[in-house]
């Protein structure tokens, strides 16, 4: 299954009567209630709201980052509650360049759910009808079995990598934050030593992803001799890193992994080195 679906393709699926679970993932890091409010006002008819803080993140403990992944057993219960059975076609969208939709896409793929796509261009690309009646999720009839996240890298591996250099960190944050400037979300500015910077917005033309051929060319040029399996993606809290993962998947460059704790986890321990 291709990782992206166009607005026209989605409308055809909906009009055909094929079962599809639309997940509205709009969110705002500065105003965490903004996405849910926007959903309540208007959304693609039949969509449910999936919240970054409450559905796509686990509890914070002060040292595990701003959006730690939920434990596999918790995520399995969430999928069951949202109605995501193994054969459910899930289409995720947002209005932020597919950033939050990418997080849901990665979490589903990493936990073994194959039938998931991101609406390319999000709500900005949607020309179909809109609704304002919230839809409550219909739980799956059978509980989903927990599965560990495939392609997840933990902080201890990143610490060890400072010495053995077995992989390369690619940081999805804006260039100024990468260099420790204008940091407003985390208490410490800078980046993990030896990391490379690829701003997630460079994957986009306006709000839609660049064509696969263009993404392939740009990533091959950016990565140089590195293979996708040599790459670990991170960002501020493990969200926009999924955007780079999705972009590489679109480009056919599969096999890179995610350090979900990302900078917000890394900088929570003052013993870990920081570069600016």
Coordinates of N, CA and C in Angstrom, one line a residue, residues 61-241:
X61 N 7.2 11.6 32.4 CA 7.8 11.5 33.8 C 8.9 12.5 34.1
X62 N 9.0 13.5 33.2 CA 10.0 14.5 33.4 C 11.3 14.2 32.7
X63 N 11.5 12.9 32.3 CA 12.8 12.6 31.7 C 12.6 11.8 30.4
X64 N 11.4 11.5 30.0 CA 11.2 10.7 28.8 C 10.6 11.5 27.6
X65 N 10.8 12.8 27.6 CA 10.4 13.6 26.5 C 8.9 14.2 26.6
X66 N 8.6 15.0 25.6 CA 7.3 15.7 25.6 C 6.2 14.8 25.1
X67 N 6.5 13.9 24.2 CA 5.5 13.0 23.6 C 6.0 11.6 23.6
X68 N 6.2 11.0 24.7 CA 6.7 9.6 24.7 C 5.7 8.7 24.1
X69 N 6.2 7.6 23.5 CA 5.3 6.7 22.9 C 4.5 5.9 24.0
X70 N 3.3 5.6 23.8 CA 2.6 4.8 24.8 C 3.2 3.4 24.7
X71 N 3.1 2.7 25.9 CA 3.6 1.3 25.9 C 2.8 0.5 24.9
X72 N 3.4 -0.6 24.3 CA 2.7 -1.4 23.3 C 1.3 -1.9 23.7
X73 N 1.2 -2.3 25.0 CA -0.1 -2.8 25.5 C -1.1 -1.7 25.6
X74 N -0.7 -0.5 25.9 CA -1.6 0.7 26.0 C -2.0 1.1 24.5
X75 N -1.0 1.1 23.6 CA -1.3 1.4 22.2 C -2.3 0.4 21.6
X76 N -2.1 -0.9 22.0 CA -3.1 -1.9 21.5 C -4.5 -1.6 22.0
X77 N -4.6 -1.2 23.2 CA -5.9 -0.9 23.8 C -6.5 0.4 23.1
X78 N -5.7 1.3 22.8 CA -6.1 2.5 22.1 C -6.6 2.2 20.7
X79 N -5.9 1.3 20.0 CA -6.3 0.9 18.6 C -7.6 0.2 18.7
X80 N -7.8 -0.6 19.7 CA -9.1 -1.3 19.9 C -10.2 -0.3 20.1
X81 N -9.9 0.7 21.0 CA -11.0 1.7 21.3 C -11.3 2.5 20.1
X82 N -10.3 2.8 19.3 CA -10.5 3.7 18.1 C -11.2 2.9 16.9
X83 N -11.2 1.5 17.1 CA -11.9 0.7 16.0 C -10.9 0.3 14.9
X84 N -9.6 0.2 15.3 CA -8.6 -0.1 14.3 C -8.4 -1.6 14.3
X85 N -9.1 -2.4 13.6 CA -8.9 -3.8 13.5 C -7.8 -4.1 12.5
X86 N -7.3 -5.3 12.4 CA -6.1 -5.6 11.5 C -6.4 -5.3 10.0
X87 N -7.7 -5.4 9.6 CA -8.0 -5.2 8.2 C -8.6 -3.8 7.9
X88 N -8.7 -2.9 9.0 CA -9.2 -1.6 8.8 C -8.3 -0.7 7.9
X89 N -8.9 -0.1 6.9 CA -8.1 0.9 6.2 C -8.2 2.2 6.9
X90 N -7.1 2.7 7.3 CA -7.0 4.0 8.1 C -6.4 5.1 7.2
X91 N -7.1 6.2 7.1 CA -6.5 7.4 6.4 C -6.4 8.5 7.4
X92 N -5.2 9.0 7.7 CA -4.9 10.0 8.6 C -4.7 11.4 7.9
X93 N -5.2 12.4 8.5 CA -5.0 13.7 7.9 C -4.9 14.8 9.0
X94 N -4.4 15.9 8.7 CA -4.3 17.1 9.6 C -4.4 18.3 8.7
X95 N -4.0 19.4 9.3 CA -3.9 20.7 8.5 C -2.6 21.4 8.8
X96 N -1.6 20.6 9.1 CA -0.2 21.1 9.5 C 0.8 20.4 8.6
X97 N 0.5 20.2 7.3 CA 1.5 19.6 6.5 C 1.7 18.1 6.7
X98 N 0.7 17.4 7.3 CA 0.7 16.0 7.6 C 1.7 15.6 8.7
X99 N 2.1 16.5 9.6 CA 3.0 16.2 10.7 C 2.4 15.2 11.6
X100 N 1.2 15.5 12.1 CA 0.6 14.7 13.2 C 0.0 13.4 12.5
X101 N -0.5 13.5 11.3 CA -0.9 12.3 10.6 C 0.3 11.4 10.4
X102 N 1.5 11.9 10.2 CA 2.7 11.1 10.1 C 3.0 10.3 11.3
X103 N 2.7 10.9 12.5 CA 2.9 10.2 13.7 C 2.0 9.0 13.8
X104 N 0.7 9.2 13.5 CA -0.2 8.0 13.5 C 0.2 7.0 12.5
X105 N 0.6 7.4 11.3 CA 1.0 6.5 10.3 C 2.2 5.6 10.8
X106 N 3.2 6.3 11.4 CA 4.4 5.5 11.9 C 4.0 4.6 13.0
X107 N 3.2 5.0 13.9 CA 2.8 4.2 15.1 C 2.0 2.9 14.6
X108 N 1.2 3.1 13.6 CA 0.4 2.0 13.1 C 1.3 1.0 12.4
X109 N 2.2 1.6 11.5 CA 3.1 0.7 10.7 C 4.0 0.0 11.6
X110 N 4.6 0.7 12.6 CA 5.6 0.1 13.5 C 5.0 -1.0 14.4
X111 N 3.7 -0.9 14.6 CA 3.0 -1.9 15.4 C 2.3 -3.0 14.6
X112 N 2.6 -3.0 13.3 CA 2.1 -4.1 12.5 C 0.9 -3.9 11.7
X113 N 0.4 -2.7 11.7 CA -0.8 -2.4 10.9 C -0.4 -1.9 9.5
X114 N -0.8 -2.7 8.5 CA -0.3 -2.4 7.1 C -1.2 -1.4 6.4
X115 N -2.5 -1.4 6.6 CA -3.4 -0.6 5.8 C -3.6 0.8 6.4
X116 N -2.6 1.6 6.2 CA -2.7 3.0 6.7 C -2.1 3.9 5.7
X117 N -2.8 5.1 5.4 CA -2.3 6.1 4.4 C -2.5 7.4 5.0
X118 N -1.7 8.4 4.5 CA -1.8 9.8 4.9 C -2.4 10.6 3.7
X119 N -3.4 11.4 4.0 CA -4.0 12.2 3.0 C -3.1 13.3 2.6
X120 N -2.6 13.2 1.4 CA -1.5 14.1 0.9 C -2.2 15.5 0.8
X121 N -1.5 16.5 1.5 CA -2.0 17.9 1.5 C -3.1 18.1 2.6
X122 N -3.5 17.1 3.2 CA -4.4 17.2 4.4 C -5.7 17.9 4.0
X123 N -6.3 18.6 4.9 CA -7.5 19.3 4.7 C -7.4 20.4 3.6
X124 N -6.2 20.9 3.4 CA -6.1 21.9 2.4 C -6.3 21.4 1.0
X125 N -6.1 20.0 0.8 CA -6.3 19.4 -0.5 C -7.7 18.9 -0.6
X126 N -8.5 18.8 0.4 CA -9.8 18.2 0.4 C -10.9 19.2 -0.2
X127 N -11.5 18.8 -1.3 CA -12.6 19.6 -1.9 C -13.9 19.0 -1.7
X128 N -14.0 17.9 -1.0 CA -15.3 17.2 -0.8 C -16.1 17.9 0.3
X129 N -17.2 17.3 0.7 CA -18.1 17.8 1.8 C -17.4 17.9 3.1
X130 N -17.8 18.7 4.0 CA -17.4 18.8 5.4 C -18.6 18.7 6.3
X131 N -18.3 18.2 7.5 CA -19.4 18.0 8.5 C -19.0 18.6 9.8
X132 N -19.9 18.7 10.7 CA -19.6 19.3 12.0 C -20.2 18.4 13.1
X133 N -20.7 17.2 12.8 CA -21.2 16.3 13.8 C -20.1 15.3 14.2
X134 N -19.6 15.5 15.5 CA -18.5 14.6 15.9 C -18.9 13.1 15.9
X135 N -18.0 12.3 15.5 CA -18.3 10.9 15.5 C -17.5 10.2 16.6
X136 N -18.2 9.4 17.4 CA -17.6 8.6 18.4 C -17.0 7.4 17.8
X137 N -15.8 7.0 18.2 CA -15.2 5.8 17.7 C -16.0 4.6 18.0
X138 N -16.1 3.6 17.1 CA -16.7 2.4 17.4 C -15.6 1.3 17.7
X139 N -15.5 0.9 18.9 CA -14.4 -0.1 19.3 C -14.4 -1.3 18.4
X140 N -13.2 -1.8 18.2 CA -13.1 -3.1 17.4 C -13.8 -4.2 18.2
X141 N -14.3 -5.1 17.4 CA -15.1 -6.2 18.1 C -14.1 -7.2 18.8
X142 N -12.9 -7.3 18.4 CA -11.9 -8.1 19.0 C -10.7 -7.3 19.4
X143 N -10.3 -7.5 20.7 CA -9.1 -6.8 21.2 C -7.9 -7.0 20.4
X144 N -7.2 -5.9 20.1 CA -5.9 -6.0 19.3 C -4.8 -6.5 20.2
X145 N -4.0 -7.4 19.7 CA -2.9 -7.9 20.5 C -1.7 -6.9 20.5
X146 N -1.1 -6.7 21.7 CA 0.1 -5.8 21.7 C 1.2 -6.3 20.8
X147 N 1.9 -5.4 20.2 CA 3.1 -5.8 19.4 C 4.1 -4.7 19.6
X148 N 5.4 -5.1 19.8 CA 6.4 -4.1 20.0 C 6.6 -3.2 18.8
X149 N 7.0 -2.0 19.0 CA 7.3 -1.1 17.9 C 8.5 -1.5 17.1
X150 N 8.4 -1.9 15.8 CA 9.5 -2.2 15.0 C 10.1 -0.9 14.5
X151 N 11.4 -0.8 14.6 CA 12.1 0.4 14.1 C 12.3 1.5 15.2
X152 N 12.1 1.1 16.4 CA 12.2 2.1 17.5 C 13.6 2.0 18.1
X153 N 14.2 3.1 18.3 CA 15.5 3.2 19.0 C 15.4 3.9 20.3
X154 N 16.0 3.4 21.3 CA 15.9 4.0 22.7 C 17.1 4.8 23.0
X155 N 17.0 5.6 24.0 CA 18.1 6.6 24.3 C 19.4 6.0 24.6
X156 N 19.5 4.8 25.2 CA 20.7 4.2 25.5 C 21.5 3.8 24.3
X157 N 20.8 3.4 23.2 CA 21.4 3.2 21.9 C 22.0 4.4 21.3
X158 N 21.3 5.5 21.5 CA 21.8 6.8 21.0 C 23.1 7.2 21.7
X159 N 23.1 7.0 23.0 CA 24.3 7.4 23.9 C 25.4 6.5 23.4
X160 N 25.2 5.2 23.2 CA 26.3 4.3 22.8 C 26.8 4.7 21.4
X161 N 25.9 5.2 20.6 CA 26.3 5.6 19.2 C 27.3 6.7 19.2
X162 N 27.4 7.5 20.3 CA 28.3 8.6 20.3 C 29.8 8.1 20.2
X163 N 30.0 6.8 20.7 CA 31.3 6.2 20.6 C 31.5 5.3 19.4
X164 N 30.5 4.5 19.1 CA 30.7 3.5 18.1 C 30.2 4.0 16.7
X165 N 29.4 5.0 16.6 CA 29.0 5.6 15.3 C 28.5 4.6 14.4
X166 N 27.6 3.8 14.8 CA 27.0 2.7 14.0 C 25.8 3.3 13.1
X167 N 25.3 4.4 13.5 CA 24.2 5.0 12.7 C 24.4 6.6 12.8
X168 N 23.6 7.2 11.9 CA 23.6 8.7 11.8 C 22.3 9.2 12.2
X169 N 22.3 10.2 13.1 CA 21.1 10.9 13.6 C 20.7 12.0 12.6
X170 N 19.4 12.0 12.2 CA 18.9 13.0 11.3 C 17.8 13.8 12.1
X171 N 18.0 15.0 12.3 CA 17.2 15.9 13.2 C 16.2 16.7 12.3
X172 N 14.9 16.5 12.5 CA 13.9 17.1 11.7 C 13.5 18.6 12.0
X173 N 14.1 19.1 13.1 CA 13.7 20.5 13.5 C 14.2 21.5 12.6
X174 N 13.7 22.7 12.8 CA 14.2 23.9 12.0 C 15.7 24.1 12.3
X175 N 16.3 24.7 11.3 CA 17.8 24.9 11.4 C 18.2 25.7 12.6
X176 N 17.4 26.8 13.0 CA 17.8 27.6 14.1 C 17.7 26.8 15.4
X177 N 16.6 26.0 15.6 CA 16.6 25.2 16.8 C 17.7 24.1 16.8
X178 N 18.0 23.6 15.7 CA 19.1 22.6 15.6 C 20.4 23.2 16.1
X179 N 20.6 24.5 15.8 CA 21.8 25.2 16.3 C 21.6 25.9 17.6
X180 N 20.6 25.6 18.3 CA 20.4 26.1 19.7 C 19.9 27.5 19.8
X181 N 19.3 28.0 18.7 CA 18.8 29.3 18.6 C 17.2 29.3 18.6
X182 N 16.7 30.3 19.3 CA 15.2 30.5 19.3 C 14.5 29.3 19.8
X183 N 15.0 28.6 20.8 CA 14.4 27.4 21.4 C 13.3 27.9 22.4
X184 N 12.1 27.5 22.1 CA 10.9 27.9 22.9 C 10.2 26.7 23.5
X185 N 10.5 25.5 23.0 CA 9.7 24.3 23.4 C 10.4 23.5 24.5
X186 N 11.8 23.5 24.4 CA 12.6 22.7 25.4 C 13.5 23.6 26.2
X187 N 13.9 23.2 27.4 CA 14.7 24.0 28.3 C 16.1 24.2 27.8
X188 N 16.6 23.3 27.0 CA 18.0 23.4 26.5 C 18.0 23.5 25.0
X189 N 18.8 24.3 24.4 CA 18.9 24.4 22.9 C 20.1 23.6 22.4
X190 N 20.1 23.2 21.2 CA 21.2 22.5 20.6 C 20.8 21.2 20.0
X191 N 21.8 20.3 19.7 CA 21.4 19.1 19.1 C 22.4 18.0 19.6
X192 N 22.0 16.7 19.3 CA 22.9 15.6 19.6 C 24.1 15.6 18.8
X193 N 25.3 15.5 19.4 CA 26.6 15.6 18.7 C 26.6 14.6 17.4
X194 N 27.1 15.2 16.3 CA 27.3 14.5 15.0 C 26.0 14.4 14.3
X195 N 24.9 14.9 14.8 CA 23.6 14.8 14.1 C 23.6 15.6 12.8
X196 N 22.8 15.2 11.8 CA 22.6 16.0 10.6 C 21.2 16.6 10.7
X197 N 21.0 17.8 10.0 CA 19.8 18.5 10.1 C 19.0 18.4 8.7
X198 N 17.8 17.9 8.7 CA 16.9 17.9 7.6 C 15.6 18.4 8.0
X199 N 15.3 19.7 7.8 CA 14.0 20.3 8.3 C 12.8 19.6 7.6
X200 N 11.9 19.1 8.4 CA 10.8 18.4 7.8 C 10.0 19.1 6.7
X201 N 9.9 20.5 6.9 CA 9.2 21.3 5.9 C 9.8 21.2 4.5
X202 N 11.1 20.8 4.4 CA 11.8 20.6 3.1 C 11.2 19.4 2.4
X203 N 10.3 18.6 3.0 CA 9.7 17.5 2.3 C 8.5 18.0 1.5
X204 N 8.1 19.3 1.7 CA 6.8 19.7 1.2 C 6.9 20.7 0.1
X205 N 5.9 20.8 -0.8 CA 5.6 21.9 -1.7 C 4.2 22.4 -1.2
X206 N 4.3 23.6 -0.5 CA 3.1 24.1 0.2 C 2.7 23.1 1.3
X207 N 1.5 22.5 1.2 CA 1.1 21.5 2.2 C 1.2 20.1 1.8
X208 N 1.5 19.8 0.5 CA 1.6 18.4 0.0 C 3.1 18.0 -0.1
X209 N 3.3 16.7 -0.1 CA 4.6 16.2 -0.2 C 5.1 16.4 -1.7
X210 N 6.4 16.6 -1.8 CA 7.0 16.7 -3.1 C 6.9 15.4 -3.8
X211 N 7.0 15.3 -5.1 CA 6.9 14.1 -5.8 C 7.9 13.1 -5.4
X212 N 7.6 11.8 -5.5 CA 8.5 10.8 -5.0 C 9.9 10.9 -5.6
X213 N 9.9 11.2 -6.9 CA 11.2 11.3 -7.6 C 12.1 12.4 -7.1
X214 N 11.4 13.5 -6.7 CA 12.2 14.7 -6.2 C 12.7 14.4 -4.8
X215 N 11.8 13.7 -4.0 CA 12.2 13.4 -2.6 C 13.4 12.4 -2.7
X216 N 13.3 11.4 -3.6 CA 14.4 10.5 -3.7 C 15.7 11.2 -4.0
X217 N 15.7 12.1 -5.0 CA 16.9 12.8 -5.4 C 17.5 13.6 -4.3
X218 N 16.6 14.3 -3.6 CA 17.1 15.2 -2.5 C 17.6 14.4 -1.3
X219 N 17.0 13.3 -1.0 CA 17.5 12.5 0.2 C 18.8 11.8 -0.2
X220 N 18.9 11.3 -1.4 CA 20.1 10.7 -1.8 C 21.3 11.7 -1.7
X221 N 21.0 12.9 -2.2 CA 22.0 13.9 -2.1 C 22.4 14.3 -0.7
X222 N 21.3 14.4 0.1 CA 21.5 14.7 1.6 C 22.3 13.6 2.3
X223 N 21.9 12.4 2.1 CA 22.5 11.3 2.8 C 23.9 10.8 2.3
X224 N 24.2 11.1 1.1 CA 25.5 10.7 0.5 C 25.6 9.2 0.6
X225 N 26.7 8.7 1.1 CA 26.9 7.3 1.1 C 26.1 6.5 2.1
X226 N 25.3 7.2 3.0 CA 24.5 6.5 4.0 C 23.4 5.7 3.4
X227 N 23.2 4.5 3.9 CA 22.0 3.7 3.5 C 20.8 4.1 4.4
X228 N 19.6 3.9 4.0 CA 18.5 4.2 4.9 C 18.6 3.5 6.2
X229 N 19.1 2.3 6.2 CA 19.2 1.6 7.5 C 20.3 2.2 8.4
X230 N 21.1 3.1 7.9 CA 22.1 3.8 8.7 C 21.5 5.0 9.4
X231 N 20.2 5.3 9.2 CA 19.6 6.6 9.6 C 18.7 6.4 10.8
X232 N 18.8 7.2 11.8 CA 17.9 7.3 12.9 C 17.3 8.7 12.9
X233 N 16.0 8.8 12.9 CA 15.3 10.1 12.8 C 14.9 10.5 14.2
X234 N 15.1 11.8 14.5 CA 14.6 12.4 15.7 C 14.2 13.9 15.4
X235 N 13.6 14.5 16.4 CA 13.2 15.9 16.3 C 13.1 16.5 17.7
X236 N 12.1 17.2 18.0 CA 11.9 17.7 19.4 C 11.3 16.7 20.3
X237 N 10.2 16.0 19.8 CA 9.5 15.1 20.7 C 9.0 13.9 20.0
X238 N 9.6 13.5 18.8 CA 9.3 12.3 18.1 C 8.1 12.4 17.2
X239 N 7.7 13.6 16.8 CA 6.6 13.8 15.9 C 7.0 14.2 14.5
X240 N 7.7 15.3 14.3 CA 8.1 15.7 13.0 C 9.2 14.7 12.4
X241 N 9.8 14.0 13.3 CA 10.8 13.0 12.8 C 10.0 11.9 12.0

